[in-house]
XYZ file of C-alpha atoms in Angstrom:
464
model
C -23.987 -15.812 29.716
C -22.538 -13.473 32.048
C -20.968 -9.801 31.830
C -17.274 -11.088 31.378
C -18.310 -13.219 28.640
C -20.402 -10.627 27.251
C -17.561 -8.167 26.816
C -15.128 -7.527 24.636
C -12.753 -6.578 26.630
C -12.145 -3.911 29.539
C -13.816 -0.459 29.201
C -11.209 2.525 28.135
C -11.163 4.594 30.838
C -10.184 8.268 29.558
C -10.433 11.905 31.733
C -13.116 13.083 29.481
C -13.885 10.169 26.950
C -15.923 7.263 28.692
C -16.239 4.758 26.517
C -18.076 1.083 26.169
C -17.729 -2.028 23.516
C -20.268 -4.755 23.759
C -21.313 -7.818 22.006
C -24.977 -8.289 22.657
C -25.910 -11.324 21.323
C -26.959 -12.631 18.564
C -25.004 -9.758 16.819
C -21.025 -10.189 17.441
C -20.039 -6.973 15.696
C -22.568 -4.276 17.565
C -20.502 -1.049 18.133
C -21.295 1.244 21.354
C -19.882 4.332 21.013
C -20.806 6.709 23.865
C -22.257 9.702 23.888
C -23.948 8.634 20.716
C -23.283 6.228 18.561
C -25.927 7.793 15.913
C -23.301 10.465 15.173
C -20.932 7.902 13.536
C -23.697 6.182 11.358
C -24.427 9.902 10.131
C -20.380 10.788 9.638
C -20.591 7.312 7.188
C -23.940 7.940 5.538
C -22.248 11.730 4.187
C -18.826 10.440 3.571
C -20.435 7.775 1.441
C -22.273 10.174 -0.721
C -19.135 13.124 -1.394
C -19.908 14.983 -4.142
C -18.132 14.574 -7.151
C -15.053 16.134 -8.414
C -15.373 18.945 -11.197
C -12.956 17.073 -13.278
C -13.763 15.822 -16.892
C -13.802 11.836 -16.877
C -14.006 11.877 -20.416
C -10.663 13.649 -21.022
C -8.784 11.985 -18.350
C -6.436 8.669 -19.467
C -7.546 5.919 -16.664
C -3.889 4.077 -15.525
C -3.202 1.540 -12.694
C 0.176 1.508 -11.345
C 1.841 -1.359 -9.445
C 3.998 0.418 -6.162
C 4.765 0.113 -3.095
C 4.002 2.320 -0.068
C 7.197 4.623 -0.813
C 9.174 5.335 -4.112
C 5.638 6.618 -6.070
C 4.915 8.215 -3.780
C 7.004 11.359 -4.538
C 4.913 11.640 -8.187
C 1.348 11.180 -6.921
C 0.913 14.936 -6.450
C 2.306 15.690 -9.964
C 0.042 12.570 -10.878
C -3.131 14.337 -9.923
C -2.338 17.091 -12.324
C -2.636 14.885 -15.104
C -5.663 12.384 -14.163
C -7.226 11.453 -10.904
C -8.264 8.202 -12.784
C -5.571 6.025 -11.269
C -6.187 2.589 -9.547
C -3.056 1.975 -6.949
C -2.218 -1.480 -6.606
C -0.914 -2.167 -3.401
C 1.186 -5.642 -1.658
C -0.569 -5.922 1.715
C 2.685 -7.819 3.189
C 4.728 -5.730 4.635
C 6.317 -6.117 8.344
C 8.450 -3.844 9.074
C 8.178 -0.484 11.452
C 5.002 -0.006 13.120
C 2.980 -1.953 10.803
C 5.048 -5.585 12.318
C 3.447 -4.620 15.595
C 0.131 -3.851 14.765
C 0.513 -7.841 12.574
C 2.258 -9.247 15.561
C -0.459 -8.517 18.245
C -3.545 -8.276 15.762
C -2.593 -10.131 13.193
C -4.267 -9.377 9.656
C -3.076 -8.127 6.556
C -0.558 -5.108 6.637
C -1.758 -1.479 6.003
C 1.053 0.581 6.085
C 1.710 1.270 2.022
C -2.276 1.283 1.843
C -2.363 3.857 4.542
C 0.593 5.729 3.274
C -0.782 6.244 -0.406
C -4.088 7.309 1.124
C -2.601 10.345 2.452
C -0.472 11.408 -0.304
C -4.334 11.170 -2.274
C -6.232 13.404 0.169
C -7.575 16.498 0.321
C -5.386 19.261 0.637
C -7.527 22.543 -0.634
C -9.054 23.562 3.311
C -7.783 24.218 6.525
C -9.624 21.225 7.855
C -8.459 18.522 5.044
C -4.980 19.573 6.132
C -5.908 18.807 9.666
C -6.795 15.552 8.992
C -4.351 14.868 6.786
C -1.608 15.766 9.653
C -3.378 14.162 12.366
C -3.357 10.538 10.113
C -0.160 11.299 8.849
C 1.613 11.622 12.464
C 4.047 9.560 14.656
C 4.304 9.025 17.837
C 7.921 8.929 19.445
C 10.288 6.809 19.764
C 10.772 6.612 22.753
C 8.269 4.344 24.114
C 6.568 5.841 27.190
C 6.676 9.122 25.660
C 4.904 7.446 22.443
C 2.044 5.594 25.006
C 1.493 9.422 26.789
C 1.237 11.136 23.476
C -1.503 8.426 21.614
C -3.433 8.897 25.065
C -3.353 12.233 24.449
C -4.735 11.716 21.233
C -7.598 9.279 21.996
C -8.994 10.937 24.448
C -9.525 13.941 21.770
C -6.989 16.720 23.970
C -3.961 16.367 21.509
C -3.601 19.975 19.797
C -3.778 17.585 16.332
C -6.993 17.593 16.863
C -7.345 21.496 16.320
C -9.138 22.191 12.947
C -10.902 19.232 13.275
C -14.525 19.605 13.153
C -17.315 17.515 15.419
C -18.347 14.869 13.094
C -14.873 13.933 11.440
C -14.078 14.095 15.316
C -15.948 11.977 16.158
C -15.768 9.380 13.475
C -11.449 9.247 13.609
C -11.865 8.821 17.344
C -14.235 6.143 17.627
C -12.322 3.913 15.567
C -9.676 4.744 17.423
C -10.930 4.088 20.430
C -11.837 0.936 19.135
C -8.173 0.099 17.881
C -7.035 0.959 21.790
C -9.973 -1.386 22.566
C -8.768 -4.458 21.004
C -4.984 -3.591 22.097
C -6.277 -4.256 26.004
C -8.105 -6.982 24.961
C -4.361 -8.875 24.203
C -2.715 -6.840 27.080
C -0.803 -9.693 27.916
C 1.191 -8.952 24.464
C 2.213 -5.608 25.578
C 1.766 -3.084 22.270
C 4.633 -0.963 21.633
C 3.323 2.609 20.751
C 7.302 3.516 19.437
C 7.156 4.656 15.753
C 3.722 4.077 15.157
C 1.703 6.008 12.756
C -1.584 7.202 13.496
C -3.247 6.280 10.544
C -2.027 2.792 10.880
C -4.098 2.482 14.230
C -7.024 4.138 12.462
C -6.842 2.245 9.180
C -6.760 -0.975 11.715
C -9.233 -0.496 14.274
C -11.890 0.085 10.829
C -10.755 -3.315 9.316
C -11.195 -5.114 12.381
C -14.772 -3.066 13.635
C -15.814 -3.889 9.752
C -14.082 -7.635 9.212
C -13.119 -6.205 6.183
C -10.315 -4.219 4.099
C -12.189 -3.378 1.573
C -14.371 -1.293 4.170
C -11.413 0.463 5.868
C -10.276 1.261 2.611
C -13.649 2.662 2.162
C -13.932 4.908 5.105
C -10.219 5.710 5.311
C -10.871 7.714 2.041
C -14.204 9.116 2.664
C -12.059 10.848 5.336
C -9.370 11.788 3.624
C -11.704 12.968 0.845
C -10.118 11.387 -1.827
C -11.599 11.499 -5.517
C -13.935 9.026 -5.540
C -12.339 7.888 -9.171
C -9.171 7.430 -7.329
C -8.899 3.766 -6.441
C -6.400 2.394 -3.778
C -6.752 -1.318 -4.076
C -5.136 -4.069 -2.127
C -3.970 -6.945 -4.054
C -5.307 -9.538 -1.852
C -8.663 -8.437 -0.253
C -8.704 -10.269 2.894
C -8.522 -10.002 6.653
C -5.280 -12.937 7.024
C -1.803 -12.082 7.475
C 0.158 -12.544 4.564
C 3.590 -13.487 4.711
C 5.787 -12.883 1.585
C 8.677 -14.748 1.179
C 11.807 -15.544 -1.441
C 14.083 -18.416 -2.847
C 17.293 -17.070 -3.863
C 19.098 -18.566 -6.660
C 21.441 -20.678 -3.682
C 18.210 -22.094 -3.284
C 18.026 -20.176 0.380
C 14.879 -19.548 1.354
C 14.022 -16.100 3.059
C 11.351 -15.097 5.360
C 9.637 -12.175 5.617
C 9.076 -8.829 3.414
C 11.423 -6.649 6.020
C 13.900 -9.663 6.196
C 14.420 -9.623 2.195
C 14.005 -5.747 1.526
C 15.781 -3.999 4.104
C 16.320 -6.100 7.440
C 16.593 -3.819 10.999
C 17.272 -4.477 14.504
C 13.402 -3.967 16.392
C 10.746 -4.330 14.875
C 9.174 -0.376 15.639
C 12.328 1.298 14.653
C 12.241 3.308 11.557
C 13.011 0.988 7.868
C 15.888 2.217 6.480
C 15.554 1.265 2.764
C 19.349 2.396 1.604
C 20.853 -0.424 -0.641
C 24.243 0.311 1.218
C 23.145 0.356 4.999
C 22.451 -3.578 4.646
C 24.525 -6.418 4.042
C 23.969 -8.096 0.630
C 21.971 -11.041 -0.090
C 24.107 -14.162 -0.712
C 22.668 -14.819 -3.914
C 20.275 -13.598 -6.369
C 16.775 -13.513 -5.903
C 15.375 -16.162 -8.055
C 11.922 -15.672 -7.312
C 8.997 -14.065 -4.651
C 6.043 -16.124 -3.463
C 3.780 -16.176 -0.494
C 3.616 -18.822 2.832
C 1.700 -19.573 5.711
C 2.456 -17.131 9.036
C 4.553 -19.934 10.433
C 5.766 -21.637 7.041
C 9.530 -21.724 6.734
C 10.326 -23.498 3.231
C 9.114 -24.333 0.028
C 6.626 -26.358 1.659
C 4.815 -23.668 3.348
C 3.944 -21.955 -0.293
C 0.341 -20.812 -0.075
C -1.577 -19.355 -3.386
C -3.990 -16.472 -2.377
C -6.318 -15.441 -4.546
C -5.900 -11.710 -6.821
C -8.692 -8.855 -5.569
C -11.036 -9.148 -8.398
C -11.168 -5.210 -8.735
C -7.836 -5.563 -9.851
C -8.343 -7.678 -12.654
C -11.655 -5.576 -13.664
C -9.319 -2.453 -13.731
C -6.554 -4.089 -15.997
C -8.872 -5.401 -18.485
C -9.795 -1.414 -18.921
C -7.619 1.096 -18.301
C -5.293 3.044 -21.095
C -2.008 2.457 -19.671
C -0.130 -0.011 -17.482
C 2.328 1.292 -15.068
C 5.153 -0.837 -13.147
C 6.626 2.077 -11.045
C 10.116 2.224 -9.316
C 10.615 1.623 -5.782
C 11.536 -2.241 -4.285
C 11.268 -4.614 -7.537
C 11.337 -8.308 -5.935
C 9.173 -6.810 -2.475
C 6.764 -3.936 -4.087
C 6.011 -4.335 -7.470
C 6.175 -8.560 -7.749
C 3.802 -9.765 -4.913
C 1.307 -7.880 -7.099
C 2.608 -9.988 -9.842
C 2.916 -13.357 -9.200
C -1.203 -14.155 -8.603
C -2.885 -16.510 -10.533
C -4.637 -13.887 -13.222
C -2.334 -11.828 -13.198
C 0.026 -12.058 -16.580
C -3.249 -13.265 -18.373
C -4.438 -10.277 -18.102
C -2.313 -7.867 -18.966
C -0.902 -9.514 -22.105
C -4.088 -10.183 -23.263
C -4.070 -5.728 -23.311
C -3.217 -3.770 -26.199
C -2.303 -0.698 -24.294
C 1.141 1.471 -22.916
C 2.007 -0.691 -20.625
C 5.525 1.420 -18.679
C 8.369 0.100 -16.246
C 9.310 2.938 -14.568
C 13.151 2.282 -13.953
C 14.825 2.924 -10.393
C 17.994 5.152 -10.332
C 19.672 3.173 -8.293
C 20.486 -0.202 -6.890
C 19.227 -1.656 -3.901
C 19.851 -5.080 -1.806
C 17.603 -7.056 -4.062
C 18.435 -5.627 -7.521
C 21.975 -5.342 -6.893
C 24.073 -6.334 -9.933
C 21.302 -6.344 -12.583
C 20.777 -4.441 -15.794
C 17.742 -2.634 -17.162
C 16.727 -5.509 -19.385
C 17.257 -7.941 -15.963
C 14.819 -5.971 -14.433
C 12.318 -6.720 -17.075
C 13.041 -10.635 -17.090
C 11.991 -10.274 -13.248
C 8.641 -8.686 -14.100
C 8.155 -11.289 -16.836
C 9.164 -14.416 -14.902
C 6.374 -12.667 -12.030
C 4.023 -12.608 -14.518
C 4.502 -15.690 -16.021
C 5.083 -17.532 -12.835
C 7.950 -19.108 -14.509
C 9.170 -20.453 -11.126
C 6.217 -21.808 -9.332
C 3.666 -24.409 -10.466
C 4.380 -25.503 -13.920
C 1.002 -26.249 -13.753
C -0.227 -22.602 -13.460
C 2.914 -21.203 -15.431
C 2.416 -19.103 -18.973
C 5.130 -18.538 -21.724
C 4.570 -15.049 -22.550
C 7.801 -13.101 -24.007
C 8.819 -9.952 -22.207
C 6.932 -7.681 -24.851
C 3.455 -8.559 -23.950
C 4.105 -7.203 -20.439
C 6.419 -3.763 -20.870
C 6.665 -2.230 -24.195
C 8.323 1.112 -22.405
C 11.094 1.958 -20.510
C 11.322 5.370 -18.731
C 14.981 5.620 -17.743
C 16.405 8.894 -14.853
C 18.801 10.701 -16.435
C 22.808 9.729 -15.265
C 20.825 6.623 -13.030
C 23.208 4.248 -12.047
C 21.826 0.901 -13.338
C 23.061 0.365 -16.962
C 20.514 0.144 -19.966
C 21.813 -2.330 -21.715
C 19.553 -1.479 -25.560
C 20.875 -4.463 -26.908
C 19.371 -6.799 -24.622
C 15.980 -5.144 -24.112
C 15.486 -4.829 -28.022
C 15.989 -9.183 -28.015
C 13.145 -8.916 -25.636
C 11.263 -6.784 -28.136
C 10.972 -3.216 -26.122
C 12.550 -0.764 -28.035
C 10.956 2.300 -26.774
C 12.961 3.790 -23.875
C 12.928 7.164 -23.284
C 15.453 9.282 -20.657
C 13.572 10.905 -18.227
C 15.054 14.309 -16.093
C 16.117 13.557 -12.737
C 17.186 15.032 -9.157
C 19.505 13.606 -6.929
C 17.534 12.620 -3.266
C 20.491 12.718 -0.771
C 18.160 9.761 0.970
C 18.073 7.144 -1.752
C 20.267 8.630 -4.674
C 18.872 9.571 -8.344
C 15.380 9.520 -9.032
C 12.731 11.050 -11.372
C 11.640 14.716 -11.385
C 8.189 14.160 -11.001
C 7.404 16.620 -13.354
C 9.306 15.426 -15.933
C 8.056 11.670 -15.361
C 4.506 12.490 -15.562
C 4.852 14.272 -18.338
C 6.716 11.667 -20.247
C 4.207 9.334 -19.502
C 1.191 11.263 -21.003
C 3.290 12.053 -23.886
C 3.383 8.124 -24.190
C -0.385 7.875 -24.188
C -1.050 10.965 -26.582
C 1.083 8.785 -28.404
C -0.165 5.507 -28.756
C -3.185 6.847 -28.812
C -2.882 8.914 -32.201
C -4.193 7.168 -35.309
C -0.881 7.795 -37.126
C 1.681 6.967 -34.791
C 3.186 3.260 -34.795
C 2.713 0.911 -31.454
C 4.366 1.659 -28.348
């Protein structure tokens, strides 16, 4: 074998960071890392080992909430004030912004909302957690050779975002890094756009690929971050494919693509804009979400991927079940719809909370509060896919409570949700976002829901 076949690609050739990436055989995934290479397995050894939080597991309600990379995240700060027991369920098929390019010439499963609720978890109580948390948390320009100069600047350590940063975590954020850059040349000839793209996303994506697994770069994204180690982000689907979400709209057109359904935009790297009214409407309902192959383009193309099984553990045994606002058919249902699923969570006897959105977006546009609940139910019960694999479970055994923002714009109709057997809604205080309209006070919402669990919880108080 010689050196070119040897290599994984060209060396990185940086002012003051020489680097080198072999494959040695028989061992394909042998990192070099120069000056030392030992410094990285000690960064991992400490990070895996963080001491634990002085917080009282035994007092804490344990939740798992079904988002997206956005809309929850405005109450995950408020969140931590009531538990830091909370497993995030996450979609892992998203491609728009930066994330479609890092798909597009890397493939694999998207990291964006994974990344993006990371951050919102981490450490914020030193000067140094802070650093971090701005360095993984920062985009490049727009402009494109203005974003390529800038991530140089940052990979070869002599951006000032490194300031605050000490050796090791140094270190350890650059190497992977580096080895994100690394695999970029290898596929030179599909020319990486740097515009828009988050720093964390190149991070989060050279660790999956270095470890061949999610799970991993989960793993070491939040040993970095520092996030409570009883805080769980957790894919959906554990796996190192692309996924590719698509839709069948009640027209029986058949749509492509996460961005495509949610909030369509002109480039790929340019920033999502997830306003209801800055994109034409759908031309029909969406009847129902499902996943296909990369290339698939029809019902034909329908691919089943399997549920993370940590997501299933966590279901059968947490005290309350949260469906939070943000994108219903594109956040909350790919989460949904897997096999497992629905026969889980009615088989709980617990809160289990739809979190209402305050407004309408392209895919909810025309529906009520009790339509919103027949979407998570037909997810669930798969009412729309294999009739083979589809359950019959009645709205109540998913959602028995509705928060509802206060003077939201999509009409509770009480009628209809009490024929599907939820007749606990509660009006939550809200603040108008001049972004994306009406939405929860945080405050407010976090405190409604523990009043929920206090609730169901005492001896004398009648089911949820």
């Amino acid at each position: 074998m010689n050196m070119a076949d040897n290599c994984l690609g060209p060396p990185l050739i940086c002012k003051s960071f020489p680097l080198s990436f072999s494959i040695p055989s028989p061992n394909p995934f042998l990192f070099r890392f120069s000056p030392s290479s030992s410094q990285i397995s000690r960064s991992l050894r400490s990070m895996a080992n963080p001491q634990e939080s002085p917080s009282n597991n035994q007092i804490q309600p344990s939740l798992l909430v079904f988002s997206g990379g956005t809309a929850f995240n405005g109450v995950v700060e408020e969140m931590k004030k009531l538990t830091t027991r909370v497993a995030h369920v996450l979609p892992v098929s998203d491609d728009g912004g930066s994330t479609a390019e890092i798909v597009r010439v890397l493939g694999g499963p998207a990291v964006g909302d994974i990344r993006s609720r990371c951050l919102r978890l981490s450490d914020e109580s030193t000067s140094e957690a802070l650093a971090v948390r701005r360095l993984l948390g920062h985009r490049l320009p727009l402009d494109g050779a203005q974003a390529r100069s800038e991530w140089y600047d940052i990979v070869e350590g002599e951006h000032s975002l490194w300031n605050g940063v000490s050796k090791p975590y140094r270190e350890t954020i650059r190497a992977f890094l580096a080895y994100f850059q690394n695999q970029i040349l290898r596929r030179a000839s599909e020319l990486f756009c740097f515009s828009n793209g988050s720093i964390g996303n190149f991070f989060f994506a050279g660790a999956r690929i270095f470890f061949q697994s999610l799970d991993a770069a989960i793993f070491l994204f939040s040993r970095v971050s520092d996030i409570p180690p009883e805080s769980l982000v957790l894919p959906v689907i554990s796996t190192n494919d692309r996924l590719t979400l698509g839709c069948e709209l009640w027209d029986g057109t058949i749509i492509r693509g996460q961005n495509e359904i949610s909030h369509p935009s002109i480039g790929s790297t340019q920033p999502v804009d997830k306003k209801g009214s800055s994109v034409p409407a759908l031309p029909s309902r969406i009847k129902r979400i499902f996943y296909m192959s990369s290339e698939g383009r029809n019902l034909l193309h329908e691919v089943f991927p399997t549920v993370n099984p940590s997501v299933l553990e966590q279901l059968s045994k947490v005290d309350c079940i949260v469906y939070a606002m943000g994108s219903l058919f594109t956040s909350v249902c790919p989460s949904l719809v897997l096999l497992g699923t629905g026969e889980v969570i009615s088989s709980r006897s617990c809160p289990k909370v739809f979190l209402l959105n305050g407004s309408h977006d392209r895919e909810t546009s025309g529906l009520s509060a009790s339509g919103f609940i027949t979407a998570i139910t037909d997810a669930l019960n798969r009412t729309y896919g294999d009739p083979q694999n589809c359950l019959k479970n009645p709205p109540s055994q998913y959602v028995n409570a509705l928060l509802v923002p206060k003077d939201g714009q999509i009409p509770v109709d009480v009628q209809s949700l009490s024929k599907q057997g939820i007749f606990h809604v509660v009006t939550v205080d809200s603040v108008l976002d001049p972004r994306v309209g009406i939405i929860f006070n945080p405050k407010s919402l976090i405190q409604a829901l523990a009043d929920l669990i206090t609730e169901y919880n005492s001896p004398h108080s009648s089911e949820v």
